[in-house]
Tab-separated table of C-alpha atoms in Angstrom:
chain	number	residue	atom	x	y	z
A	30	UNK	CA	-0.020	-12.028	14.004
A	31	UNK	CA	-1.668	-9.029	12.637
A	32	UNK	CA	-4.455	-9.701	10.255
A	33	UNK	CA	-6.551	-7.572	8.050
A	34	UNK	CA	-9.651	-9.001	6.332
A	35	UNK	CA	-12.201	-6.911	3.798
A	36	UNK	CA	-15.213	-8.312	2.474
A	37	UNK	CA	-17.089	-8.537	0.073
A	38	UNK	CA	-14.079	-9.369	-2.514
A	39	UNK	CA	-15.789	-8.088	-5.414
A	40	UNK	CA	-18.997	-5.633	-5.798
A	41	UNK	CA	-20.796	-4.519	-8.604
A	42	UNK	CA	-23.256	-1.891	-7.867
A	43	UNK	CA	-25.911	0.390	-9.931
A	44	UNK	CA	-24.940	3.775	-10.382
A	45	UNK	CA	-26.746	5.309	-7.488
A	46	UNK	CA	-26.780	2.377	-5.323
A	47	UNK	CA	-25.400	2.949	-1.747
A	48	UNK	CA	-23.582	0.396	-0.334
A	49	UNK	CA	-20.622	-0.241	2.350
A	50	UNK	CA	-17.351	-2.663	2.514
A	51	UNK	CA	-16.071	-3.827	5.473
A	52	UNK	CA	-12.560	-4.188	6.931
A	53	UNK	CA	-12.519	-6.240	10.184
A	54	UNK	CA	-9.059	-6.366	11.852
A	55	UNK	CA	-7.255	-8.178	14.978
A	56	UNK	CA	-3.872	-6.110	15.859
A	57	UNK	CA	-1.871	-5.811	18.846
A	58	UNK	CA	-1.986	-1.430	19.552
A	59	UNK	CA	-4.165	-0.506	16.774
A	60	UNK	CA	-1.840	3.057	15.697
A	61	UNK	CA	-4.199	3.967	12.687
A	62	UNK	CA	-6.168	2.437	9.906
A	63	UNK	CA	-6.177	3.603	6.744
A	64	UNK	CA	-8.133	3.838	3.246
A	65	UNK	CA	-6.795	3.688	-0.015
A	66	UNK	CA	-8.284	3.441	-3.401
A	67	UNK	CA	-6.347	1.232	-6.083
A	68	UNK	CA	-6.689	1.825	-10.169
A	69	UNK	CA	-5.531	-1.222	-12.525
A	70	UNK	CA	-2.235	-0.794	-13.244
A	71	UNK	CA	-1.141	2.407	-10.719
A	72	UNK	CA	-0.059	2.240	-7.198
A	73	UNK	CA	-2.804	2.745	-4.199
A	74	UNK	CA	-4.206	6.430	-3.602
A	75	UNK	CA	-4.223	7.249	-0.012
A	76	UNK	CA	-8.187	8.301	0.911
A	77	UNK	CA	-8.675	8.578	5.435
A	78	UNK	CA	-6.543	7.758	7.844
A	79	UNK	CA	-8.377	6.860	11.522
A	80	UNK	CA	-7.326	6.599	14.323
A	81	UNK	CA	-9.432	5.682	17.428
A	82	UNK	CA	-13.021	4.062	17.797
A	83	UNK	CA	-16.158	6.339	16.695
A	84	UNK	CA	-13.601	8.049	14.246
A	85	UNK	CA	-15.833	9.181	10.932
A	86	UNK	CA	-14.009	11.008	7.957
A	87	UNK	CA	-15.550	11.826	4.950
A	88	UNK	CA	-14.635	13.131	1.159
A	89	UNK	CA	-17.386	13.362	-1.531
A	90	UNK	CA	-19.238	10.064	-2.007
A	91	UNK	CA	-17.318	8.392	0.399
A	92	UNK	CA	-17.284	8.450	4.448
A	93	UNK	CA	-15.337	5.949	6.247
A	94	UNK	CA	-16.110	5.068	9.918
A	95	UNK	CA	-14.076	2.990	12.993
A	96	UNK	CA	-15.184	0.675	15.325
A	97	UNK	CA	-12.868	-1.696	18.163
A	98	UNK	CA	-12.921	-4.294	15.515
A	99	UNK	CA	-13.292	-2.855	11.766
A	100	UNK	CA	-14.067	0.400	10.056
A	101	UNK	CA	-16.711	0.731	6.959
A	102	UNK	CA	-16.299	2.566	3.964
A	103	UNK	CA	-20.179	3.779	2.969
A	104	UNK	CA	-20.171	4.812	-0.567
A	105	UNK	CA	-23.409	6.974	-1.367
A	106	UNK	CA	-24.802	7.456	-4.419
A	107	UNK	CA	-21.577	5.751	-6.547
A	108	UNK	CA	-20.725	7.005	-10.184
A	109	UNK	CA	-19.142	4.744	-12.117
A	110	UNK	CA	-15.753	6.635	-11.587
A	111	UNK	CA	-15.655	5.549	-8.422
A	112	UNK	CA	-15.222	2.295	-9.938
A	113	UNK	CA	-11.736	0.915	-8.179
A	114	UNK	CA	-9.997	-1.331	-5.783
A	115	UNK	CA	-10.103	-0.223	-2.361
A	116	UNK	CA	-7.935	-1.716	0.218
A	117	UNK	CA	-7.749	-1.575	4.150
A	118	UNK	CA	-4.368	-1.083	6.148
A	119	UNK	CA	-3.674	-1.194	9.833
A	120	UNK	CA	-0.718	0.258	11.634
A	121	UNK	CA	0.403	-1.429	14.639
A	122	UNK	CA	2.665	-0.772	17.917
A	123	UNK	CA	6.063	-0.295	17.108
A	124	UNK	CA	8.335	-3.219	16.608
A	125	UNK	CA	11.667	-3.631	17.774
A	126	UNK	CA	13.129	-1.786	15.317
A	127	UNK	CA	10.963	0.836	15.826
A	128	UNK	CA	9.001	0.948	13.162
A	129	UNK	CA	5.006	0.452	13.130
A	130	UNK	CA	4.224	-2.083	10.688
A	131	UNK	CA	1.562	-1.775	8.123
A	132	UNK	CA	-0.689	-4.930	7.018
A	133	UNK	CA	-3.093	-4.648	4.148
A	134	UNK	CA	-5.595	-6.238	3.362
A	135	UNK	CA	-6.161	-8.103	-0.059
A	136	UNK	CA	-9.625	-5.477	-1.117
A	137	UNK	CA	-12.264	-4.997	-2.574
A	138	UNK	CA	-12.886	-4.654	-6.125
A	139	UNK	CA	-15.246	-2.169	-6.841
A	140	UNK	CA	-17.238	-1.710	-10.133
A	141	UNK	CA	-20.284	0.713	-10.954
A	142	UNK	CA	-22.621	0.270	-13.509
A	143	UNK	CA	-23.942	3.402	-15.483
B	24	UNK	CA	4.308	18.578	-8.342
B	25	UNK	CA	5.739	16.489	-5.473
B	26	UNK	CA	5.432	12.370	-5.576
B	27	UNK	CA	6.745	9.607	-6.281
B	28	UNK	CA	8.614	8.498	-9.683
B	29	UNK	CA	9.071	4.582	-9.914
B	30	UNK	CA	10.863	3.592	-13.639
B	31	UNK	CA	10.385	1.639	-15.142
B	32	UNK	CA	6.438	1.049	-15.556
B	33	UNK	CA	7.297	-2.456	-17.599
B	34	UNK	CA	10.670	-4.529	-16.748
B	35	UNK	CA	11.663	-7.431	-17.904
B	36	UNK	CA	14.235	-10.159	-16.198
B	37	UNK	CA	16.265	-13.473	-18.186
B	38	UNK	CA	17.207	-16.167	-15.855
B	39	UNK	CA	20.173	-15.738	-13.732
B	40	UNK	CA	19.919	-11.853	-14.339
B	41	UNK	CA	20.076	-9.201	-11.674
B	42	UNK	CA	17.385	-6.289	-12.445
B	43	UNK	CA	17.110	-2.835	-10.156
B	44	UNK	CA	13.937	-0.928	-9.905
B	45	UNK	CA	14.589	2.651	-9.664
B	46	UNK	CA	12.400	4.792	-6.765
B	47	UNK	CA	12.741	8.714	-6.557
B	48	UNK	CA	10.711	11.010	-3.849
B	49	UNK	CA	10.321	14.744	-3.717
B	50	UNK	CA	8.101	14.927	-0.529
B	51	UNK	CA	11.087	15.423	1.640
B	52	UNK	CA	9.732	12.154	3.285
B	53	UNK	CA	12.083	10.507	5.622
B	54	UNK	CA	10.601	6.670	5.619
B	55	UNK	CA	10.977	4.462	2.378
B	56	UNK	CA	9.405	0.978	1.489
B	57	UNK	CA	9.146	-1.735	-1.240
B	58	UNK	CA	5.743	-3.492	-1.318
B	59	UNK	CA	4.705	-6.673	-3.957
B	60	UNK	CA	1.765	-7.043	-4.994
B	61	UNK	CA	0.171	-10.540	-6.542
B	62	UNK	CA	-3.443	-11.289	-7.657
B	63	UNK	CA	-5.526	-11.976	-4.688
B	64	UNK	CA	-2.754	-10.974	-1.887
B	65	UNK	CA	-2.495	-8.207	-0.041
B	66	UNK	CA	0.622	-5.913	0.039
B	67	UNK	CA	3.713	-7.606	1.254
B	68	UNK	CA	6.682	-5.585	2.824
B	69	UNK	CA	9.923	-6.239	1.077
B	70	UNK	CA	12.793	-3.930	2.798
B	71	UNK	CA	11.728	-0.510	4.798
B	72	UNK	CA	14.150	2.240	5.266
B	73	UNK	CA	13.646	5.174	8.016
B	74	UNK	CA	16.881	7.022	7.813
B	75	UNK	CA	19.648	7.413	5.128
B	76	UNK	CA	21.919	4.629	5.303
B	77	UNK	CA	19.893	2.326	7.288
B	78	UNK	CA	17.196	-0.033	5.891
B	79	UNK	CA	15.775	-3.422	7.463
B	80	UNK	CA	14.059	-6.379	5.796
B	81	UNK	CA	10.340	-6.987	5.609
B	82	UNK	CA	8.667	-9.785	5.579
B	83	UNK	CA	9.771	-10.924	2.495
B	84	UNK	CA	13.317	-9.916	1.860
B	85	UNK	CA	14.350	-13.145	0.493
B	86	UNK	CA	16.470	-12.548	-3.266
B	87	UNK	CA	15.958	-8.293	-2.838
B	88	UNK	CA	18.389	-6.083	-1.849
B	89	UNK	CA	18.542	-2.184	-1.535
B	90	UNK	CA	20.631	0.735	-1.056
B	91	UNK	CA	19.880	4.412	0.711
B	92	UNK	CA	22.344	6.078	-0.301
B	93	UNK	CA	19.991	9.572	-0.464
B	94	UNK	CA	17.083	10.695	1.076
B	95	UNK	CA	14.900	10.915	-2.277
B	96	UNK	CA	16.200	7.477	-3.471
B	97	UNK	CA	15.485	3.530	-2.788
B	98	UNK	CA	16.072	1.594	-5.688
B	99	UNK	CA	15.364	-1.962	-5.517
B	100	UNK	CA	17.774	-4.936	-6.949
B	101	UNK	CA	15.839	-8.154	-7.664
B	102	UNK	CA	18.707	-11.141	-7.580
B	103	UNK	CA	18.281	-14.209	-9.397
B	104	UNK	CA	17.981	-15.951	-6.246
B	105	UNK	CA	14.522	-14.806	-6.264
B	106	UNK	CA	12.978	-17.775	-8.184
B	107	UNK	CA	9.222	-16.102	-8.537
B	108	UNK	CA	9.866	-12.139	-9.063
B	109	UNK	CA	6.964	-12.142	-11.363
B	110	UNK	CA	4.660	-9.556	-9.721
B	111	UNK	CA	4.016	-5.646	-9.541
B	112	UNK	CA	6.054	-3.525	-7.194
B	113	UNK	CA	5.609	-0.134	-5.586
B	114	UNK	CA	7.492	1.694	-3.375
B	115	UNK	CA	5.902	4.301	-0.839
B	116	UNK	CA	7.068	7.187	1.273
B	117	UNK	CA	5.575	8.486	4.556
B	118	UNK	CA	6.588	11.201	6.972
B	119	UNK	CA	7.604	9.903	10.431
B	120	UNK	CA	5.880	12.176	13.524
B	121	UNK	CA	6.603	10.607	17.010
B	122	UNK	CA	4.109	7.808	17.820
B	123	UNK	CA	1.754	7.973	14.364
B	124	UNK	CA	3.659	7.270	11.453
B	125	UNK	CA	1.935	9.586	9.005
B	126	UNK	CA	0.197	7.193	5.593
B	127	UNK	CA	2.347	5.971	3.379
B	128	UNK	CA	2.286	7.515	-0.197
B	129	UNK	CA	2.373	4.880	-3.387
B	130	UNK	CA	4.213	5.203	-6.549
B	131	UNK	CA	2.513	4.038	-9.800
B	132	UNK	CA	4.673	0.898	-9.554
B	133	UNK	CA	6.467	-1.585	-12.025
B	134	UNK	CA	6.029	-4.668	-13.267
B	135	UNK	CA	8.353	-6.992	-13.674
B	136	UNK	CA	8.097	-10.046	-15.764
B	137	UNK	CA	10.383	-13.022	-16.967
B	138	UNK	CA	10.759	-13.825	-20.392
C-alpha cells in the first residue's frame, strides 16, 4: 500500500528562520510528487510537481527537492505569510482502471512568527 | 478567471436527509474527484471521474454517490447511509496527458455539518 509520511507535524519558526519539512514516501512506480500549500478553511494550492530523483524546483522562498525516498521543501528566509499547511502527494502507476492514484499525506502545519 | 466553484462553503445535513454538494470547472479539465478531509488525516478519495459519463469509487465511496452528466460538473450526493459525513470536502480537476496525469487543482471546499 502506498504511503506518504511528512514530518515535523507542526513548526513554528522566526521570521527569517530557514528551515525544511520532509515528505518520505514508499510507492510502487513513483509517477510524480507534488507540493501544495493549504490555508484554514480553502482547498490546497498546487506549488511543484517532481518527477524523478535529483529533481529541484523553486518559486520565491520556497525550493522543493527529490530524492528515491522523499523530497524536502526548504523554506528560506519565511515571512509570516508563508504561514500555512503544506501537504505532500505521490502519484503512482496506473491502476486497473487506469487511473494513477494520488495519496497525501496528512502535513505540516506551518506558522511564522513576525 | 478559470477554477473551480464548489457551493456551498457551509452545508448543513438532519438525520435521514440526502444533501448534494455542487462542483463546477472552467479549466476544460477532463478528470474530476471528491476528496474528505478530517483533522489529522490526509486526503481521502471519495469517487474519481475521467470521462463524461463514467466515474469509479475511491477509497471511500461508502454512503456517496455522483453523477457526470457534463464535463464542467461533479456534484456530490451525501446519503444518509453515511453515518459520519461530518468533515470538509473538495473536489479537484486535473488535465490527463498520456503517462503523467497533470496536478490536480482544489476547490475552496464545503463543509458539511449535522445538526
Amino acid at each position: 500500500e502506498d504511503q506518504v509520511t511528512q514530518s515535523p507535524e507542526a513548526l513554528r519558526l522566526q521570521e527569517g528562520e530557514s528551515s525544511s519539512l520532509n515528505c518520505s514516501y514508499t510507492v510502487s512506480g513513483l509517477r510524480g510528487l507534488f507540493w501544495y500549500r493549504q490555508d484554514p478553511g480553502k482547498g490546497p494550492e498546487f506549488l511543484f510537481t517532481l518527477y524523478s530523483a535529483g529533481e529541484e524546483k523553486e518559486k520565491e522562498r520556497l525550493k522543493a527537492t527529490l530524492t528515491k525516498k522523499e523530497s524536502f521543501l526548504h523554506i528560506t528566509a519565511p515571512k509570516p505569510e508563508d504561514s500555512a499547511t503544506y501537504l505532500c502527494a505521490v502519484q503512482a502507476l496506473l491502476d486497473s482502471g487506469g487511473y494513477q492514484k494520488v495519496t497525501f499525506g496528512t502535513g505540516t502545519k506551518l506558522q511564522v512568527i513576525p | 478567471d478559470g477554477g473551480i466553484t464548489q457551493s456551498p462553503k457551509y452545508l448543513f445535513r438532519k438525520e435521514g436527509q440526502n444533501v448534494t454538494l455542487s462542483c463546477e470547472q472552467n479549466l476544460n479539465h477532463d478528470a474530476m474527484y471528491w476528496y474528505r478531509q478530517d483533522p489529522g488525516q490526509g486526503l481521502r478519495l471519495i469517487y474519481y471521474s475521467q470521462i463524461v459519463n463514467d466515474f469509479q469509487k475511491g477509497d471511500i465511496a461508502e454512503g456517496y454517490s455522483v453523477s457526470r452528466e457534463k464535463k464542467e460538473s461533479f456534484p456530490l450526493t451525501v446519503t444518509s447511509a453515511q453515518k459520519n459525513p461530518t468533515a470538509f470536502y473538495l473536489c479537484a480537476s486535473s488535465t490527463i496527458q498520456g503517462a503523467r496525469n497533470q496536478p490536480q487543482h482544489f476547490g475552496d471546499g464545503t463543509r458539511l455539518s449535522i445538526l
